[in-house]
PDB file of C-alpha atoms in Angstrom:
ATOM      1  CA  MET A  72       0.184  -0.006   0.000  1.00  0.00           C
ATOM      2  CA  ILE A  73       1.513   3.512  -0.761  1.00  0.00           C
ATOM      3  CA  PRO A  74       1.323   6.070   2.020  1.00  0.00           C
ATOM      4  CA  MET A  75      -0.990   8.856   0.727  1.00  0.00           C
ATOM      5  CA  GLY A  76       0.114  11.547  -1.757  1.00  0.00           C
ATOM      6  CA  LEU A  77       3.746   9.418  -2.073  1.00  0.00           C
ATOM      7  CA  GLN A  78       2.401   9.085  -5.868  1.00  0.00           C
ATOM      8  CA  GLY A  79       1.830  12.835  -6.369  1.00  0.00           C
ATOM      9  CA  LEU A  80       5.705  13.122  -5.383  1.00  0.00           C
ATOM     10  CA  GLN A  81       7.543  14.133  -8.710  1.00  0.00           C
ATOM     11  CA  MET A  82      10.850  12.416  -7.343  1.00  0.00           C
ATOM     12  CA  ARG A  83      10.444   9.217  -9.489  1.00  0.00           C
ATOM     13  CA  THR A  84      12.873  10.414 -12.681  1.00  0.00           C
ATOM     14  CA  PHE A  85      15.174  11.712  -9.972  1.00  0.00           C
ATOM     15  CA  ILE A  86      15.634   8.714  -8.289  1.00  0.00           C
ATOM     16  CA  LEU A  87      15.672   6.640 -11.478  1.00  0.00           C
ATOM     17  CA  GLU A  88      18.339   9.133 -12.873  1.00  0.00           C
ATOM     18  CA  THR A  89      20.504   8.789  -9.805  1.00  0.00           C
ATOM     19  CA  LEU A  90      20.363   4.853  -9.862  1.00  0.00           C
ATOM     20  CA  ARG A  91      21.535   5.392 -13.872  1.00  0.00           C
ATOM     21  CA  LEU A  92      24.506   6.746 -12.700  1.00  0.00           C
ATOM     22  CA  TYR A  93      25.145   5.445  -9.395  1.00  0.00           C
ATOM     23  CA  SER A  94      23.870   1.979  -9.391  1.00  0.00           C
ATOM     24  CA  PRO A  95      23.638   0.048  -5.946  1.00  0.00           C
ATOM     25  CA  VAL A  96      24.748  -3.412  -8.096  1.00  0.00           C
ATOM     26  CA  TYR A  97      28.104  -2.429  -9.782  1.00  0.00           C
ATOM     27  CA  THR A  98      29.648  -5.435 -10.734  1.00  0.00           C
ATOM     28  CA  GLY A  99      26.388  -7.067 -12.326  1.00  0.00           C
ATOM     29  CA  PHE A 100      25.654 -10.357 -13.380  1.00  0.00           C
ATOM     30  CA  ILE A 101      27.399 -13.576 -14.488  1.00  0.00           C
ATOM     31  CA  ARG A 102      25.768 -16.225 -16.266  1.00  0.00           C
ATOM     32  CA  ASP A 103      27.039 -19.648 -16.966  1.00  0.00           C
ATOM     33  CA  ILE A 104      27.056 -20.280 -20.967  1.00  0.00           C
ATOM     34  CA  GLY A 105      25.770 -23.759 -21.673  1.00  0.00           C
ATOM     35  CA  LYS A 106      26.671 -23.963 -25.227  1.00  0.00           C
ATOM     36  CA  GLU A 107      28.456 -22.087 -27.548  1.00  0.00           C
ATOM     37  CA  ALA A 108      27.101 -18.363 -28.336  1.00  0.00           C
ATOM     38  CA  THR A 109      27.831 -15.595 -30.603  1.00  0.00           C
ATOM     39  CA  LEU A 110      27.094 -12.506 -29.809  1.00  0.00           C
ATOM     40  CA  GLY A 111      28.137  -9.763 -32.120  1.00  0.00           C
ATOM     41  CA  ASN A 112      31.090 -11.156 -33.683  1.00  0.00           C
ATOM     42  CA  VAL A 113      32.331 -12.761 -30.706  1.00  0.00           C
ATOM     43  CA  THR A 114      31.823 -16.665 -30.122  1.00  0.00           C
ATOM     44  CA  ARG A 115      31.577 -17.815 -25.867  1.00  0.00           C
ATOM     45  CA  LEU A 116      32.645 -21.581 -25.592  1.00  0.00           C
ATOM     46  CA  ALA A 117      30.319 -23.760 -23.479  1.00  0.00           C
ATOM     47  CA  GLY A 118      31.468 -23.840 -19.648  1.00  0.00           C
ATOM     48  CA  LEU A 119      32.561 -20.070 -19.570  1.00  0.00           C
ATOM     49  CA  GLN A 120      31.282 -17.268 -17.638  1.00  0.00           C
ATOM     50  CA  PHE A 121      29.973 -14.181 -19.106  1.00  0.00           C
ATOM     51  CA  HIS A 122      30.078 -11.035 -17.158  1.00  0.00           C
ATOM     52  CA  ILE A 123      27.352  -8.605 -17.641  1.00  0.00           C
ATOM     53  CA  LEU A 124      28.653  -4.899 -16.278  1.00  0.00           C
ATOM     54  CA  ILE A 125      25.820  -2.724 -15.237  1.00  0.00           C
ATOM     55  CA  ASN A 126      27.897   0.480 -14.588  1.00  0.00           C
ATOM     56  CA  MET A 127      29.014   0.064 -18.368  1.00  0.00           C
ATOM     57  CA  VAL A 128      25.522  -0.604 -19.740  1.00  0.00           C
ATOM     58  CA  HIS A 129      24.077   2.304 -17.678  1.00  0.00           C
ATOM     59  CA  HIS A 130      27.203   4.412 -19.132  1.00  0.00           C
ATOM     60  CA  ASP A 131      26.856   3.386 -22.933  1.00  0.00           C
ATOM     61  CA  PRO A 132      26.207   6.099 -25.362  1.00  0.00           C
ATOM     62  CA  LYS A 133      25.048   3.952 -28.243  1.00  0.00           C
ATOM     63  CA  ILE A 134      21.943   3.707 -25.341  1.00  0.00           C
ATOM     64  CA  TRP A 135      21.768   6.882 -23.631  1.00  0.00           C
ATOM     65  CA  GLY A 136      23.147   9.373 -25.716  1.00  0.00           C
ATOM     66  CA  GLN A 137      26.695  11.382 -25.630  1.00  0.00           C
ATOM     67  CA  ASP A 138      25.366  13.103 -22.265  1.00  0.00           C
ATOM     68  CA  ILE A 139      25.676   9.684 -20.585  1.00  0.00           C
ATOM     69  CA  HIS A 140      27.706  11.655 -17.756  1.00  0.00           C
ATOM     70  CA  LEU A 141      25.208  14.393 -16.954  1.00  0.00           C
ATOM     71  CA  PHE A 142      22.508  13.651 -14.721  1.00  0.00           C
ATOM     72  CA  LYS A 143      19.550  14.299 -16.517  1.00  0.00           C
ATOM     73  CA  PRO A 144      16.351  13.120 -14.526  1.00  0.00           C
ATOM     74  CA  GLU A 145      14.088  14.626 -17.705  1.00  0.00           C
ATOM     75  CA  ARG A 146      15.715  11.613 -19.624  1.00  0.00           C
ATOM     76  CA  PHE A 147      12.847   9.416 -17.343  1.00  0.00           C
ATOM     77  CA  SER A 148      10.108  11.829 -18.016  1.00  0.00           C
ATOM     78  CA  GLU A 149       8.494   9.449 -20.615  1.00  0.00           C
ATOM     79  CA  GLY A 150       9.749   5.996 -19.146  1.00  0.00           C
ATOM     80  CA  ILE A 151      12.202   3.774 -18.743  1.00  0.00           C
ATOM     81  CA  ALA A 152      11.649   2.388 -22.370  1.00  0.00           C
ATOM     82  CA  LYS A 153      11.890   5.635 -24.014  1.00  0.00           C
ATOM     83  CA  ALA A 154      15.125   6.779 -21.833  1.00  0.00           C
ATOM     84  CA  THR A 155      16.528   3.486 -22.938  1.00  0.00           C
ATOM     85  CA  ASN A 156      15.888   3.604 -26.725  1.00  0.00           C
ATOM     86  CA  ASN A 157      13.135   0.976 -26.380  1.00  0.00           C
ATOM     87  CA  ASN A 158      15.862  -1.075 -24.763  1.00  0.00           C
ATOM     88  CA  SER A 159      14.296  -1.413 -21.437  1.00  0.00           C
ATOM     89  CA  THR A 160      16.765  -4.154 -20.193  1.00  0.00           C
ATOM     90  CA  ALA A 161      19.526  -1.892 -20.630  1.00  0.00           C
ATOM     91  CA  TYR A 162      17.966  -0.403 -17.228  1.00  0.00           C
ATOM     92  CA  MET A 163      18.789  -2.758 -14.185  1.00  0.00           C
ATOM     93  CA  PRO A 164      19.918  -1.297 -11.369  1.00  0.00           C
ATOM     94  CA  PHE A 165      17.974  -3.758  -9.234  1.00  0.00           C
ATOM     95  CA  GLY A 166      18.820  -6.838 -11.627  1.00  0.00           C
ATOM     96  CA  ILE A 167      16.036  -7.577 -14.693  1.00  0.00           C
ATOM     97  CA  GLY A 168      13.605  -9.882 -15.936  1.00  0.00           C
ATOM     98  CA  VAL A 169      12.813 -12.825 -13.513  1.00  0.00           C
ATOM     99  CA  HIS A 170      15.759 -11.878 -11.709  1.00  0.00           C
ATOM    100  CA  VAL A 171      14.211  -8.701 -10.798  1.00  0.00           C
ATOM    101  CA  CYS A 172      14.752  -7.841  -6.904  1.00  0.00           C
ATOM    102  CA  ALA A 173      11.602  -7.995  -5.543  1.00  0.00           C
ATOM    103  CA  GLY A 174      11.867  -4.796  -3.644  1.00  0.00           C
ATOM    104  CA  PHE A 175      12.304  -2.516  -6.623  1.00  0.00           C
ATOM    105  CA  ASN A 176       9.533  -0.379  -6.394  1.00  0.00           C
ATOM    106  CA  PHE A 177       8.882  -0.504  -2.202  1.00  0.00           C
ATOM    107  CA  THR A 178      12.575   0.761  -2.352  1.00  0.00           C
ATOM    108  CA  ILE A 179      11.677   3.695  -5.305  1.00  0.00           C
ATOM    109  CA  ASP A 180       8.930   4.372  -2.579  1.00  0.00           C
ATOM    110  CA  GLU A 181      11.153   4.175   0.556  1.00  0.00           C
ATOM    111  CA  ALA A 182      13.646   7.029  -1.050  1.00  0.00           C
ATOM    112  CA  LYS A 183      10.673   9.323  -2.133  1.00  0.00           C
ATOM    113  CA  ILE A 184       9.548   9.226   1.503  1.00  0.00           C
ATOM    114  CA  THR A 185      13.603   9.730   2.759  1.00  0.00           C
ATOM    115  CA  ILE A 186      14.103  12.594   0.272  1.00  0.00           C
ATOM    116  CA  ALA A 187      10.636  13.960   1.395  1.00  0.00           C
ATOM    117  CA  ILE A 188      11.878  13.790   5.084  1.00  0.00           C
ATOM    118  CA  ILE A 189      15.208  15.459   4.383  1.00  0.00           C
ATOM    119  CA  ILE A 190      13.840  18.356   2.217  1.00  0.00           C
ATOM    120  CA  GLN A 191      11.514  19.166   4.850  1.00  0.00           C
ATOM    121  CA  ARG A 192      13.875  19.446   7.597  1.00  0.00           C
ATOM    122  CA  TYR A 193      17.110  20.704   6.352  1.00  0.00           C
ATOM    123  CA  SER A 194      18.161  23.370   4.423  1.00  0.00           C
ATOM    124  CA  PHE A 195      21.312  23.548   1.905  1.00  0.00           C
ATOM    125  CA  THR A 196      23.248  25.567   0.351  1.00  0.00           C
ATOM    126  CA  LEU A 197      26.743  25.100  -1.794  1.00  0.00           C
ATOM    127  CA  SER A 198      29.845  26.350  -0.559  1.00  0.00           C
ATOM    128  CA  LEU A 199      31.447  28.853  -2.489  1.00  0.00           C
ATOM    129  CA  GLY A 200      34.354  26.653  -3.641  1.00  0.00           C
ATOM    130  CA  TYR A 201      31.838  23.951  -5.104  1.00  0.00           C
ATOM    131  CA  VAL A 202      32.812  22.636  -8.651  1.00  0.00           C
ATOM    132  CA  HIS A 203      30.935  20.194 -10.074  1.00  0.00           C
ATOM    133  CA  ALA A 204      33.037  17.353 -11.280  1.00  0.00           C
ATOM    134  CA  PRO A 205      31.302  13.937 -11.579  1.00  0.00           C
ATOM    135  CA  HIS A 206      33.375  10.958 -11.543  1.00  0.00           C
ATOM    136  CA  PRO A 207      33.682   9.198 -15.240  1.00  0.00           C
ATOM    137  CA  ALA A 208      32.785   5.294 -15.641  1.00  0.00           C
TER     138      ALA A 208
END
């Protein structure tokens, strides 16, 4: 059950973009290759492991555009499918498919509540010497 007013908070795009840039699962997934498979022009042999690095996928300019290092919550304003150029499997901060974390939506709601409480109780100012310098992938 979602608390009253939580759906009205316009923070989902902010949270989704934060999770894209700073995924809680940095290393990704490891899958065993059951039989020989070709991916692009590379053949993977049976018995090997295949690593999917989430941070690399979340910073791929072919999916997200050339502004991948910029914090742009508006890229999610029309949903995950539109943000990923109709490749919604490219967004996986909590896993993907049948392996997605069951608490993903709960976590988004918790983040909304936490951010709302922090904004209500505190005020923020940037230091005079602040320079925005995000970390590259």
